[in-house]
mmCIF file of C-alpha atoms in Angstrom:
data_model
loop_
_atom_site.group_PDB
_atom_site.id
_atom_site.type_symbol
_atom_site.label_atom_id
_atom_site.label_comp_id
_atom_site.label_asym_id
_atom_site.label_seq_id
_atom_site.Cartn_x
_atom_site.Cartn_y
_atom_site.Cartn_z
ATOM 1 C CA LEU B 1031 0.581 -57.097 -13.187
ATOM 2 C CA ALA B 1032 3.354 -60.236 -12.652
ATOM 3 C CA PHE B 1033 5.680 -58.663 -9.151
ATOM 4 C CA ASP B 1034 9.528 -58.557 -10.109
ATOM 5 C CA GLU B 1035 12.131 -60.921 -8.759
ATOM 6 C CA ILE B 1036 15.383 -58.521 -8.015
ATOM 7 C CA SER B 1037 16.839 -61.473 -5.226
ATOM 8 C CA ASP B 1038 20.579 -60.818 -5.765
ATOM 9 C CA ILE B 1039 20.852 -65.195 -6.106
ATOM 10 C CA GLN B 1040 19.099 -67.356 -7.303
ATOM 11 C CA GLY B 1041 16.406 -70.110 -6.114
ATOM 12 C CA PHE B 1042 13.286 -67.795 -5.354
ATOM 13 C CA GLU B 1043 11.907 -66.999 -8.610
ATOM 14 C CA ASN B 1044 9.021 -69.187 -7.635
ATOM 15 C CA PHE B 1045 7.565 -66.851 -4.603
ATOM 16 C CA ALA B 1046 7.383 -63.602 -6.976
ATOM 17 C CA THR B 1047 5.082 -65.539 -9.511
ATOM 18 C CA GLY B 1048 3.362 -66.974 -5.777
ATOM 19 C CA ALA B 1049 2.624 -63.746 -5.061
ATOM 20 C CA THR B 1050 1.385 -62.429 -8.017
ATOM 21 C CA ASN B 1051 -0.997 -65.131 -8.031
ATOM 22 C CA ASP B 1052 -2.080 -65.341 -4.999
ATOM 23 C CA LEU B 1053 -2.819 -61.717 -5.216
ATOM 24 C CA ILE B 1054 -4.855 -61.769 -7.979
ATOM 25 C CA SER B 1055 -6.246 -64.539 -6.013
ATOM 26 C CA ARG B 1056 -7.889 -63.072 -2.914
ATOM 27 C CA LEU B 1057 -8.595 -59.714 -5.309
ATOM 28 C CA SER B 1058 -10.270 -61.466 -7.757
ATOM 29 C CA ARG B 1059 -12.785 -62.841 -4.278
ATOM 30 C CA ILE B 1060 -14.090 -59.290 -3.865
ATOM 31 C CA GLN B 1061 -17.943 -59.063 -5.384
ATOM 32 C CA ASN B 1062 -18.453 -56.615 -7.516
ATOM 33 C CA LEU B 1063 -14.659 -56.406 -8.427
ATOM 34 C CA LYS B 1064 -12.995 -57.158 -11.976
ATOM 35 C CA VAL B 1065 -9.432 -58.234 -11.590
ATOM 36 C CA VAL B 1066 -7.636 -58.979 -14.552
ATOM 37 C CA PRO B 1067 -4.063 -60.170 -15.396
ATOM 38 C CA ILE B 1068 -3.313 -58.306 -18.017
ATOM 39 C CA ILE B 1069 0.475 -59.130 -18.126
ATOM 40 C CA LYS B 1070 -0.596 -62.478 -20.113
ATOM 41 C CA SER B 1071 -1.930 -60.399 -23.298
ATOM 42 C CA LEU B 1072 1.331 -57.690 -22.889
ATOM 43 C CA ASN B 1073 4.398 -57.749 -25.535
ATOM 44 C CA ASP B 1074 7.399 -56.558 -24.451
ATOM 45 C CA ASN B 1075 6.564 -53.091 -25.558
ATOM 46 C CA GLN B 1076 3.573 -52.270 -23.685
ATOM 47 C CA LEU B 1077 5.197 -53.766 -20.725
ATOM 48 C CA LYS B 1078 7.404 -50.589 -21.271
ATOM 49 C CA SER B 1079 4.899 -48.002 -21.493
ATOM 50 C CA SER B 1080 2.941 -45.995 -18.857
ATOM 51 C CA THR B 1081 0.857 -46.908 -16.381
ATOM 52 C CA LYS B 1082 -1.855 -45.178 -17.832
ATOM 53 C CA ALA B 1083 -2.117 -46.712 -21.333
ATOM 54 C CA ILE B 1084 -1.532 -49.584 -20.059
ATOM 55 C CA CYS B 1085 -4.879 -49.189 -17.454
ATOM 56 C CA LYS B 1086 -6.448 -47.482 -21.311
ATOM 57 C CA ASP B 1087 -5.091 -50.584 -24.237
ATOM 58 C CA ASN B 1088 -6.910 -53.284 -21.340
ATOM 59 C CA ASP B 1089 -9.862 -50.928 -20.569
ATOM 60 C CA VAL B 1090 -8.876 -51.497 -16.160
ATOM 61 C CA LYS B 1091 -9.117 -48.165 -13.484
ATOM 62 C CA MET B 1092 -5.836 -49.345 -11.164
ATOM 63 C CA VAL B 1093 -2.754 -51.875 -11.314
ATOM 64 C CA LEU B 1094 -0.952 -53.257 -8.498
ATOM 65 C CA GLN B 1095 2.616 -53.607 -9.122
ATOM 66 C CA GLY B 1096 5.704 -54.716 -7.219
ATOM 67 C CA SER B 1097 8.721 -56.822 -6.925
ATOM 68 C CA VAL B 1098 9.800 -59.743 -4.596
ATOM 69 C CA LYS B 1099 13.547 -59.466 -3.204
ATOM 70 C CA ALA B 1100 14.486 -62.901 -1.278
ATOM 71 C CA ASP B 1101 17.781 -64.088 0.643
ATOM 72 C CA MET B 1102 18.360 -67.527 2.580
ATOM 73 C CA GLY B 1103 15.960 -66.325 5.500
ATOM 74 C CA ASN B 1104 14.376 -63.338 4.366
ATOM 75 C CA ILE B 1105 11.757 -61.678 2.102
ATOM 76 C CA THR B 1106 10.448 -58.018 1.021
ATOM 77 C CA LEU B 1107 7.641 -57.024 -0.332
ATOM 78 C CA THR B 1108 6.831 -54.528 -2.254
ATOM 79 C CA ALA B 1109 3.639 -53.237 -3.755
ATOM 80 C CA GLU B 1110 2.156 -50.193 -4.665
ATOM 81 C CA LEU B 1111 -1.474 -49.240 -6.052
ATOM 82 C CA ILE B 1112 -1.729 -46.434 -8.780
ATOM 83 C CA ASP B 1113 -4.967 -45.228 -10.466
ATOM 84 C CA GLY B 1114 -4.376 -45.708 -14.420
ATOM 85 C CA GLU B 1115 -6.185 -42.690 -14.628
ATOM 86 C CA ARG B 1116 -4.440 -39.845 -13.232
ATOM 87 C CA GLY B 1117 -0.963 -41.689 -13.034
ATOM 88 C CA ILE B 1118 -0.864 -41.445 -9.145
ATOM 89 C CA VAL B 1119 -0.224 -43.429 -6.033
ATOM 90 C CA LEU B 1120 -2.953 -44.589 -4.416
ATOM 91 C CA TRP B 1121 -1.068 -46.594 -1.404
ATOM 92 C CA LYS B 1122 2.435 -48.339 -1.717
ATOM 93 C CA GLU B 1123 4.213 -51.008 1.174
ATOM 94 C CA SER B 1124 7.348 -52.468 1.771
ATOM 95 C CA LYS B 1125 7.651 -55.300 3.960
ATOM 96 C CA PRO B 1126 10.112 -57.019 4.779
ATOM 97 C CA ASP B 1127 10.256 -60.457 6.915
ATOM 98 C CA LYS B 1128 11.747 -63.915 7.606
ATOM 99 C CA LEU B 1129 11.242 -65.990 4.050
ATOM 100 C CA GLU B 1130 8.307 -68.542 6.182
ATOM 101 C CA ASN B 1131 6.302 -65.475 6.816
ATOM 102 C CA ILE B 1132 5.676 -65.046 3.484
ATOM 103 C CA LEU B 1133 1.518 -65.854 3.639
ATOM 104 C CA THR B 1134 1.153 -63.260 6.427
ATOM 105 C CA ILE B 1135 3.020 -60.980 4.409
ATOM 106 C CA GLN B 1136 0.475 -61.437 1.400
ATOM 107 C CA ASP B 1137 -2.427 -61.104 3.438
ATOM 108 C CA GLU B 1138 -1.858 -57.983 5.349
ATOM 109 C CA ILE B 1139 -0.969 -56.581 1.576
ATOM 110 C CA ALA B 1140 -4.311 -57.692 0.343
ATOM 111 C CA SER B 1141 -5.990 -56.535 2.965
ATOM 112 C CA GLU B 1142 -4.296 -53.125 2.540
ATOM 113 C CA VAL B 1143 -4.747 -53.175 -1.456
ATOM 114 C CA ALA B 1144 -8.642 -54.061 -0.335
ATOM 115 C CA ARG B 1145 -9.178 -50.901 2.079
ATOM 116 C CA ALA B 1146 -6.999 -48.321 -0.200
ATOM 117 C CA ILE B 1147 -9.743 -49.845 -3.400
ATOM 118 C CA ASN B 1148 -12.420 -48.975 -0.762
ATOM 119 C CA ALA B 1149 -11.535 -45.780 0.150
ATOM 120 C CA LYS B 1150 -11.621 -45.060 -3.705
ATOM 121 C CA PHE B 1151 -14.294 -47.834 -4.581
ATOM 122 C CA SER B 1152 -17.120 -47.960 -1.209
ATOM 123 C CA SER B 1153 -19.340 -50.192 -2.488
ATOM 124 C CA TYR B 1154 -16.821 -52.845 -2.442
ATOM 125 C CA PRO B 1155 -16.860 -55.625 0.435
ATOM 126 C CA VAL B 1156 -13.755 -56.347 1.738
ATOM 127 C CA GLN B 1157 -12.102 -58.087 4.478
ATOM 128 C CA LYS B 1158 -13.723 -61.876 4.174
ATOM 129 C CA GLN B 1159 -13.316 -62.410 0.850
ATOM 130 C CA VAL B 1160 -9.589 -61.533 0.658
ATOM 131 C CA SER B 1161 -8.674 -62.419 4.629
ATOM 132 C CA ILE B 1162 -8.770 -66.711 3.637
ATOM 133 C CA ARG B 1163 -5.457 -68.119 2.749
ATOM 134 C CA PRO B 1164 -4.215 -71.101 0.621
ATOM 135 C CA THR B 1165 -2.489 -72.740 3.554
ATOM 136 C CA LYS B 1166 -0.990 -71.977 6.531
ATOM 137 C CA ASN B 1167 2.018 -73.949 6.513
ATOM 138 C CA PHE B 1168 4.724 -72.314 4.468
ATOM 139 C CA LYS B 1169 6.813 -75.494 3.899
ATOM 140 C CA ALA B 1170 3.502 -76.875 1.819
ATOM 141 C CA TYR B 1171 3.124 -73.756 -0.140
ATOM 142 C CA ASP B 1172 6.808 -73.907 -0.571
ATOM 143 C CA LEU B 1173 5.896 -77.425 -2.522
ATOM 144 C CA PHE B 1174 2.960 -75.734 -3.890
ATOM 145 C CA LEU B 1175 5.461 -73.396 -5.722
ATOM 146 C CA LYS B 1176 7.952 -75.861 -7.692
ATOM 147 C CA GLY B 1177 4.891 -77.968 -7.978
ATOM 148 C CA ASN B 1178 3.622 -75.069 -10.569
ATOM 149 C CA ALA B 1179 6.998 -73.938 -12.336
ATOM 150 C CA GLU B 1180 7.452 -77.579 -12.751
ATOM 151 C CA LEU B 1181 3.359 -77.758 -14.071
ATOM 152 C CA THR B 1182 4.157 -74.817 -15.994
ATOM 153 C CA LYS B 1183 7.194 -76.457 -18.473
ATOM 154 C CA TRP B 1184 4.436 -77.538 -20.245
ATOM 155 C CA THR B 1185 6.208 -81.413 -20.978
ATOM 156 C CA TYR B 1186 5.370 -85.074 -19.430
ATOM 157 C CA GLU B 1187 8.360 -84.641 -17.075
ATOM 158 C CA GLY B 1188 7.457 -81.764 -15.609
ATOM 159 C CA LEU B 1189 4.044 -82.185 -15.311
ATOM 160 C CA LYS B 1190 4.826 -85.712 -13.675
ATOM 161 C CA GLU B 1191 7.134 -83.667 -11.091
ATOM 162 C CA SER B 1192 4.624 -81.442 -10.439
ATOM 163 C CA LEU B 1193 2.182 -83.946 -8.857
ATOM 164 C CA THR B 1194 5.572 -85.459 -6.715
ATOM 165 C CA TYR B 1195 5.532 -81.236 -5.943
ATOM 166 C CA TYR B 1196 1.282 -81.017 -4.984
ATOM 167 C CA LYS B 1197 1.686 -84.670 -3.224
ATOM 168 C CA ARG B 1198 4.018 -84.086 -0.472
ATOM 169 C CA ALA B 1199 2.055 -80.459 -0.094
ATOM 170 C CA LEU B 1200 -1.586 -82.082 0.268
ATOM 171 C CA ASP B 1201 0.974 -84.507 3.104
ATOM 172 C CA ILE B 1202 1.153 -81.868 5.277
ATOM 173 C CA ASP B 1203 -2.219 -79.644 4.174
ATOM 174 C CA ASN B 1204 -5.203 -81.991 3.080
ATOM 175 C CA ASN B 1205 -7.037 -79.067 3.035
ATOM 176 C CA PHE B 1206 -5.353 -76.923 0.771
ATOM 177 C CA ILE B 1207 -7.577 -75.732 -1.933
ATOM 178 C CA GLU B 1208 -4.773 -74.926 -4.881
ATOM 179 C CA ALA B 1209 -2.204 -78.164 -4.779
ATOM 180 C CA HIS B 1210 -5.986 -79.945 -5.111
ATOM 181 C CA SER B 1211 -7.078 -77.851 -7.932
ATOM 182 C CA SER B 1212 -3.557 -78.120 -9.946
ATOM 183 C CA SER B 1213 -3.286 -80.962 -8.873
ATOM 184 C CA ALA B 1214 -6.282 -82.308 -10.790
ATOM 185 C CA LEU B 1215 -4.723 -80.264 -13.981
ATOM 186 C CA ALA B 1216 -1.567 -81.556 -14.444
ATOM 187 C CA ASN B 1217 -3.310 -85.510 -14.261
ATOM 188 C CA LEU B 1218 -5.890 -83.769 -16.335
ATOM 189 C CA LEU B 1219 -3.265 -82.472 -18.887
ATOM 190 C CA ILE B 1220 -1.316 -85.826 -18.877
ATOM 191 C CA SER B 1221 -4.820 -87.412 -19.599
ATOM 192 C CA TYR B 1222 -5.643 -85.354 -22.549
ATOM 193 C CA PHE B 1223 -1.510 -85.254 -24.324
ATOM 194 C CA TYR B 1224 -0.413 -87.815 -22.870
ATOM 195 C CA GLU B 1225 -1.292 -91.136 -21.610
ATOM 196 C CA TYR B 1226 -5.189 -91.754 -20.646
ATOM 197 C CA ASP B 1227 -6.043 -94.040 -18.251
ATOM 198 C CA LYS B 1228 -9.182 -94.315 -15.956
ATOM 199 C CA ASN B 1229 -7.812 -94.180 -12.509
ATOM 200 C CA THR B 1230 -6.223 -91.000 -13.145
ATOM 201 C CA ILE B 1231 -9.529 -89.699 -13.974
ATOM 202 C CA GLU B 1232 -11.254 -90.768 -11.041
ATOM 203 C CA THR B 1233 -8.699 -89.137 -9.311
ATOM 204 C CA ILE B 1234 -9.264 -85.257 -11.276
ATOM 205 C CA LYS B 1235 -12.520 -85.529 -9.866
ATOM 206 C CA ASN B 1236 -11.503 -86.183 -6.849
ATOM 207 C CA ASP B 1237 -9.057 -83.593 -5.883
ATOM 208 C CA ALA B 1238 -11.673 -81.364 -7.863
ATOM 209 C CA LYS B 1239 -14.646 -82.156 -5.884
ATOM 210 C CA LYS B 1240 -12.340 -81.727 -2.740
ATOM 211 C CA ALA B 1241 -11.185 -78.225 -4.162
ATOM 212 C CA LEU B 1242 -14.920 -76.752 -4.332
ATOM 213 C CA SER B 1243 -15.821 -78.818 -0.956
ATOM 214 C CA LEU B 1244 -13.189 -77.311 0.731
ATOM 215 C CA GLU B 1245 -14.323 -73.768 -1.323
ATOM 216 C CA ARG B 1246 -17.438 -73.799 -0.405
ATOM 217 C CA ASP B 1247 -17.088 -73.523 2.682
ATOM 218 C CA ASN B 1248 -14.622 -70.599 3.171
#
């Protein structure tokens, strides 16, 4: 489920979305584990249902949910893994740290969730898959999240602005897989819905090839 943003001040919504997407990506790397971002298929009434009902309706065994609370210099990421069949908490952790260490916190959360899953279902390989970071640079990650926020406005202006953020992120870390793939997606949407340009198509291909190459290397 999407992590809740519970900060007392505005401006940190991107980190809750980023934490959700990052954990989905990391846990999806575990072989034989089906990860379903079911938040996309739930309406308001379903979200108010019990975890057990959500699991039953979406054919999943466990739910990962949590919250992100941030201020100008600190962040607390809280997460809990719930057994949907029995309605009990398998694992829960709250991790406060400096905002710039958000990637390290997400590393720890993903690894601990994987270990909790491994304890319940011992057939899943864990560490190698979830330990891959999207980037080690906080500034690049922050720019990437801002780009995602612009991209999901689904407007021409938003897509163009997202490309500015992705480029700045890639200028810092050119091995940032998600920034390459998101840049390709933004350009693809612009080409399909707004303006077709052969040079843009080549840019899309280059970003996609770079992302796939980096993924294979990892």
